[in-house]
Amino acid sequence: MTGSNALIADKLKFNENGLIPAIAQQHDSGEVLMMAWMNRDAVLETLETGRVCYFSRSRGKLWRKGESSGQVQKLVDFRYDCDMDTILVEVDQIGVACHTGRRNCFYFAARDGKEVVISEPEVSAEELYGKK
Amino acid sequence: MTGSNALIADKLKFNENGLIPAIAQQHDSGEVLMMAWMNRDAVLETLETGRVCYFSRSRGKLWRKGESSGQVQKLVDFRYDCDMDTILVEVDQIGVACHTGRRNCFYFAARDGKEVVISEPEVSAEELYGKK
């Protein structure tokens, strides 16, 4: 299978830093969980393992989602867009996607010119990262 | 309202090119329609007019979604993430989001190492762009 996943990776357009944005959506509820970046290795690892892997720009290395928190994303479907420069991964998110303990990262809303927090953490950072 | 929308725009983290990725999601069905980029002016115009405006990287100018095709996106909710570096616009998409005439741009799937087209155009490019 490696060969053909490599052909998929060859089609994708990575930016000047070798990265492509990847949106994660909970496959059944439609909730948009987060957006992060993948490099070619992350794309291949995601396709080959069925567990979503990103590239951490701050740490400069592969970021196997859930590696330290246990909040893994199981791949349900790997999609990409008309321009082949954005990925949409349909996932089954175990636990929460956001490092703040919220189910998804998009918890700020701009309403009437004000910032509103529209969801609260379901677990604490301590629970997520306290015990490795 | 301009003043406070400017404060929202001040919070967002634009990249080295002055851009921030913006995911558009159909507000009621949860369908992820597309991903594009906004600059500060596009953010302000979106918040102030209630019609989604992006920044076209290829044309180097504001891209009022639907300007030439009529397929506008009415803003329902403007959200952003924990890192304040990604926008999620909940929209009401008139017609189709994709320039190919498909409802959404994510019509390629990688399945068993093969590329599969998972949706078909609902309208032709001619219908979309033929008569301005």
Short mmCIF file of C-alpha atoms in Angstrom, two decimals:
data_model
loop_
_atom_site.label_atom_id
_atom_site.label_comp_id
_atom_site.label_asym_id
_atom_site.label_seq_id
_atom_site.Cartn_x
_atom_site.Cartn_y
_atom_site.Cartn_z
CA MET A 1 0.00 0.00 0.00
CA THR A 2 2.94 2.32 0.62
CA GLY A 3 3.48 2.86 -3.07
CA SER A 4 -0.01 4.06 -3.77
CA ASN A 5 -0.20 6.25 -0.69
CA ALA A 6 2.97 7.86 -1.99
CA LEU A 7 1.15 8.60 -5.24
CA ILE A 8 -1.60 10.34 -3.26
CA ALA A 9 1.03 12.36 -1.41
CA ASP A 10 2.61 13.27 -4.76
CA LYS A 11 -0.66 14.89 -5.87
CA LEU A 12 -0.94 17.18 -2.87
CA LYS A 13 0.42 20.70 -3.05
CA PHE A 14 2.61 21.48 -0.10
CA ASN A 15 3.54 25.11 0.54
CA GLU A 16 7.03 26.64 0.48
CA ASN A 17 7.66 25.11 3.91
CA GLY A 18 6.57 21.67 2.77
CA LEU A 19 3.28 21.88 4.66
CA ILE A 20 -0.41 21.57 3.82
CA PRO A 21 -3.32 22.61 6.07
CA ALA A 22 -5.48 19.77 7.40
CA ILE A 23 -8.94 20.31 8.85
CA ALA A 24 -10.22 17.63 11.23
CA GLN A 25 -13.97 17.00 11.33
CA GLN A 26 -15.80 14.56 13.57
CA HIS A 27 -17.18 12.15 10.99
CA ASP A 28 -20.66 11.62 12.41
CA SER A 29 -21.59 14.91 14.08
CA GLY A 30 -19.92 17.17 11.51
CA GLU A 31 -18.21 19.19 14.25
CA VAL A 32 -15.07 20.93 13.00
CA LEU A 33 -12.53 20.00 15.64
CA MET A 34 -9.30 21.75 14.69
CA MET A 35 -6.97 22.78 11.90
CA ALA A 36 -3.31 21.85 11.87
CA TRP A 37 -0.57 21.17 9.32
CA MET A 38 0.86 18.05 7.74
CA ASN A 39 4.08 17.49 5.88
CA ARG A 40 4.55 14.63 3.44
CA ASP A 41 5.64 12.22 6.17
CA ALA A 42 2.58 13.08 8.26
CA VAL A 43 0.30 12.43 5.27
CA LEU A 44 1.90 9.05 4.67
CA GLU A 45 1.81 8.07 8.33
CA THR A 46 -1.85 9.07 8.59
CA LEU A 47 -2.80 7.03 5.53
CA GLU A 48 -0.74 4.03 6.56
CA THR A 49 -1.59 3.81 10.25
CA GLY A 50 -5.19 5.09 10.23
CA ARG A 51 -4.28 7.41 13.08
CA VAL A 52 -4.02 11.10 12.30
CA CYS A 53 -0.52 12.54 12.43
CA TYR A 54 0.30 16.23 11.94
CA PHE A 55 3.53 18.19 11.74
CA SER A 56 4.10 20.49 14.70
CA ARG A 57 5.46 23.78 13.44
CA SER A 58 6.50 24.87 16.95
CA ARG A 59 8.31 21.64 17.76
CA GLY A 60 9.51 21.02 14.22
CA LYS A 61 8.59 17.35 14.19
CA LEU A 62 5.79 14.88 13.57
CA TRP A 63 2.92 15.27 16.00
CA ARG A 64 1.05 12.05 16.53
CA LYS A 65 -2.21 13.51 17.77
CA GLY A 66 -2.97 12.11 21.21
CA GLU A 67 0.58 10.88 21.80
CA SER A 68 0.86 12.64 25.15
CA SER A 69 -2.82 13.24 25.95
CA GLY A 70 -4.37 10.00 24.75
CA GLN A 71 -6.87 12.00 22.71
CA VAL A 72 -6.20 10.25 19.40
CA GLN A 73 -7.98 10.77 16.11
CA LYS A 74 -8.88 7.63 14.24
CA LEU A 75 -9.00 8.24 10.52
CA VAL A 76 -12.38 7.56 8.91
CA ASP A 77 -11.85 9.22 5.52
CA PHE A 78 -9.00 11.22 4.02
CA ARG A 79 -10.21 13.92 1.62
CA TYR A 80 -8.66 16.83 -0.22
CA ASP A 81 -9.96 19.73 -2.22
CA CYS A 82 -10.20 20.87 -5.84
CA ASP A 83 -6.89 22.73 -5.62
CA MET A 84 -5.26 19.80 -3.81
CA ASP A 85 -3.84 22.23 -1.30
CA THR A 86 -6.09 21.53 1.69
CA ILE A 87 -6.87 18.25 3.45
CA LEU A 88 -10.08 17.37 5.25
CA VAL A 89 -9.75 14.38 7.56
CA GLU A 90 -12.96 12.79 8.72
CA VAL A 91 -12.05 11.38 12.12
CA ASP A 92 -13.34 9.68 15.18
CA GLN A 93 -11.98 11.85 17.97
CA ILE A 94 -11.32 10.04 21.21
CA GLY A 95 -12.03 12.50 24.03
CA VAL A 96 -11.32 16.12 23.20
CA ALA A 97 -9.42 17.73 20.32
CA CYS A 98 -8.32 20.98 21.97
CA HIS A 99 -5.36 21.30 24.33
CA THR A 100 -7.60 23.45 26.56
CA GLY A 101 -9.77 20.39 27.24
CA ARG A 102 -12.55 21.55 24.96
CA ARG A 103 -14.08 19.22 22.43
CA ASN A 104 -13.02 21.53 19.57
CA CYS A 105 -10.64 24.46 19.19
CA PHE A 106 -13.11 27.00 17.78
CA TYR A 107 -14.51 28.34 21.02
CA PHE A 108 -14.21 32.06 20.34
CA ALA A 109 -16.97 33.87 18.47
CA ALA A 110 -17.10 37.48 17.35
CA ARG A 111 -20.63 38.68 18.02
CA ASP A 112 -21.71 42.31 17.79
CA GLY A 113 -18.06 43.30 17.82
CA LYS A 114 -17.33 41.42 21.03
CA GLU A 115 -15.40 38.24 21.72
CA VAL A 116 -17.60 35.55 23.26
CA VAL A 117 -16.41 32.18 24.63
CA ILE A 118 -18.94 29.65 23.39
CA SER A 119 -17.76 26.40 24.99
CA GLU A 120 -16.12 25.26 28.17
CA PRO A 121 -13.44 22.63 28.89
CA GLU A 122 -14.70 19.09 29.42
CA VAL A 123 -11.46 17.92 31.06
CA SER A 124 -8.63 19.82 32.74
CA ALA A 125 -5.15 20.29 31.31
CA GLU A 126 -3.91 18.32 34.31
CA GLU A 127 -6.07 15.37 33.40
CA LEU A 128 -4.91 15.65 29.80
CA TYR A 129 -1.21 16.15 30.31
CA GLY A 130 -0.60 15.62 34.05
CA LYS A 131 0.33 11.96 34.03
CA LYS A 132 2.32 10.66 31.12
CA MET B 1 -19.30 48.76 15.28
CA THR B 2 -16.18 49.31 13.18
CA GLY B 3 -14.09 50.01 16.25
CA SER B 4 -14.93 46.80 17.97
CA ASN B 5 -14.58 44.67 14.87
CA ALA B 6 -11.11 46.18 14.58
CA LEU B 7 -10.38 44.93 18.10
CA ILE B 8 -11.41 41.42 17.01
CA ALA B 9 -9.12 41.70 13.99
CA ASP B 10 -6.30 42.85 16.29
CA LYS B 11 -6.56 39.60 18.24
CA LEU B 12 -6.15 37.36 15.22
CA LYS B 13 -2.71 36.09 14.26
CA PHE B 14 -1.99 36.68 10.61
CA ASN B 15 0.97 34.88 9.04
CA GLU B 16 4.08 36.47 7.56
CA ASN B 17 2.03 37.33 4.46
CA GLY B 18 -0.70 38.99 6.50
CA LEU B 19 -3.10 36.09 5.97
CA ILE B 20 -5.09 33.71 8.15
CA PRO B 21 -6.81 30.50 7.00
CA ALA B 22 -10.61 30.53 7.09
CA ILE B 23 -12.72 27.37 6.96
CA ALA B 24 -16.30 27.77 5.74
CA GLN B 25 -18.91 25.40 7.15
CA GLN B 26 -22.58 25.25 6.19
CA HIS B 27 -24.16 26.27 9.50
CA ASP B 28 -27.05 23.80 9.60
CA SER B 29 -25.77 20.66 7.84
CA GLY B 30 -22.20 20.87 9.17
CA GLU B 31 -20.78 20.33 5.68
CA VAL B 32 -17.25 21.72 5.34
CA LEU B 33 -17.48 23.75 2.16
CA MET B 34 -14.01 25.15 1.52
CA MET B 35 -10.92 26.67 3.00
CA ALA B 36 -9.52 29.99 1.83
CA TRP B 37 -7.53 32.89 3.26
CA MET B 38 -8.43 36.26 4.73
CA ASN B 39 -6.32 39.33 5.33
CA ARG B 40 -7.24 41.97 7.89
CA ASP B 41 -9.43 43.87 5.42
CA ALA B 42 -11.30 40.69 4.48
CA VAL B 43 -11.96 39.95 8.16
CA LEU B 44 -13.32 43.45 8.71
CA GLU B 45 -15.45 43.39 5.57
CA THR B 46 -16.88 39.98 6.53
CA LEU B 47 -17.78 41.16 10.03
CA GLU B 48 -19.21 44.46 8.85
CA THR B 49 -21.23 43.33 5.85
CA GLY B 50 -22.31 39.84 6.97
CA ARG B 51 -21.14 38.49 3.61
CA VAL B 52 -17.99 36.41 3.59
CA CYS B 53 -15.00 38.02 1.92
CA TYR B 54 -11.65 36.31 1.41
CA PHE B 55 -8.31 37.44 0.06
CA SER B 56 -7.39 35.84 -3.26
CA ARG B 57 -3.71 34.92 -3.19
CA SER B 58 -3.63 34.38 -6.96
CA ARG B 59 -5.32 37.68 -7.81
CA GLY B 60 -3.75 39.58 -4.90
CA LYS B 61 -6.98 41.30 -3.91
CA LEU B 62 -10.15 40.96 -1.89
CA TRP B 63 -12.38 38.15 -3.09
CA ARG B 64 -16.01 38.79 -2.30
CA LYS B 65 -17.25 35.23 -2.48
CA GLY B 66 -19.98 34.97 -5.08
CA GLU B 67 -19.08 38.30 -6.71
CA SER B 68 -18.88 36.77 -10.18
CA SER B 69 -20.81 33.51 -9.65
CA GLY B 70 -23.64 34.72 -7.41
CA GLN B 71 -22.83 31.91 -4.99
CA VAL B 72 -22.49 34.12 -1.93
CA GLN B 73 -21.88 33.03 1.64
CA LYS B 74 -24.02 34.76 4.24
CA LEU B 75 -22.25 34.93 7.57
CA VAL B 76 -24.07 33.15 10.40
CA ASP B 77 -21.31 33.07 13.02
CA PHE B 78 -17.65 34.12 12.97
CA ARG B 79 -15.45 31.88 15.14
CA TYR B 80 -11.74 31.43 15.74
CA ASP B 81 -9.60 28.94 17.53
CA CYS B 82 -7.57 28.64 20.73
CA ASP B 83 -4.40 29.83 18.97
CA MET B 84 -6.30 32.64 17.23
CA ASP B 85 -4.64 31.65 13.99
CA THR B 86 -7.55 29.92 12.22
CA ILE B 87 -11.05 31.20 11.47
CA LEU B 88 -14.19 29.07 11.17
CA VAL B 89 -17.05 30.88 9.47
CA GLU B 90 -20.47 29.36 9.88
CA VAL B 91 -22.26 30.35 6.71
CA ASP B 92 -25.38 29.98 4.69
CA GLN B 93 -24.05 29.05 1.26
CA ILE B 94 -26.20 30.18 -1.63
CA GLY B 95 -25.84 27.56 -4.37
CA VAL B 96 -22.47 25.85 -4.49
CA ALA B 97 -19.14 26.70 -2.86
CA CYS B 98 -16.74 25.09 -5.35
CA HIS B 99 -15.71 26.65 -8.65
CA THR B 100 -16.24 23.21 -10.24
CA GLY B 101 -19.96 23.50 -9.50
CA ARG B 102 -19.84 21.09 -6.59
CA ARG B 103 -21.47 21.94 -3.31
CA ASN B 104 -18.11 21.69 -1.51
CA CYS B 105 -14.46 21.60 -2.55
CA PHE B 106 -13.46 18.38 -0.79
CA TYR B 107 -14.45 15.91 -3.45
CA PHE B 108 -11.31 13.81 -3.61
CA ALA B 109 -10.86 10.92 -1.19
CA ALA B 110 -7.83 8.67 -0.76
CA ARG B 111 -9.20 5.17 -0.28
CA ASP B 112 -7.03 2.04 -0.30
CA GLY B 113 -4.28 4.09 -1.85
CA LYS B 114 -6.45 5.27 -4.73
CA GLU B 115 -7.96 8.66 -5.52
CA VAL B 116 -11.74 8.53 -5.63
CA VAL B 117 -14.05 11.35 -6.72
CA ILE B 118 -16.89 11.39 -4.20
CA SER B 119 -19.21 14.09 -5.53
CA GLU B 120 -20.32 15.48 -8.85
CA PRO B 121 -21.01 19.05 -10.03
CA GLU B 122 -24.51 20.36 -9.45
CA VAL B 123 -24.14 23.20 -11.94
CA SER B 124 -21.77 23.75 -14.85
CA ALA B 125 -18.95 26.27 -14.92
CA GLU B 126 -20.82 27.94 -17.76
CA GLU B 127 -23.87 28.44 -15.62
CA LEU B 128 -21.67 29.75 -12.81
CA TYR B 129 -19.41 32.07 -14.72
CA GLY B 130 -20.82 32.25 -18.23
CA LYS B 131 -23.05 35.26 -17.90
CA LYS B 132 -21.90 38.04 -15.67
#
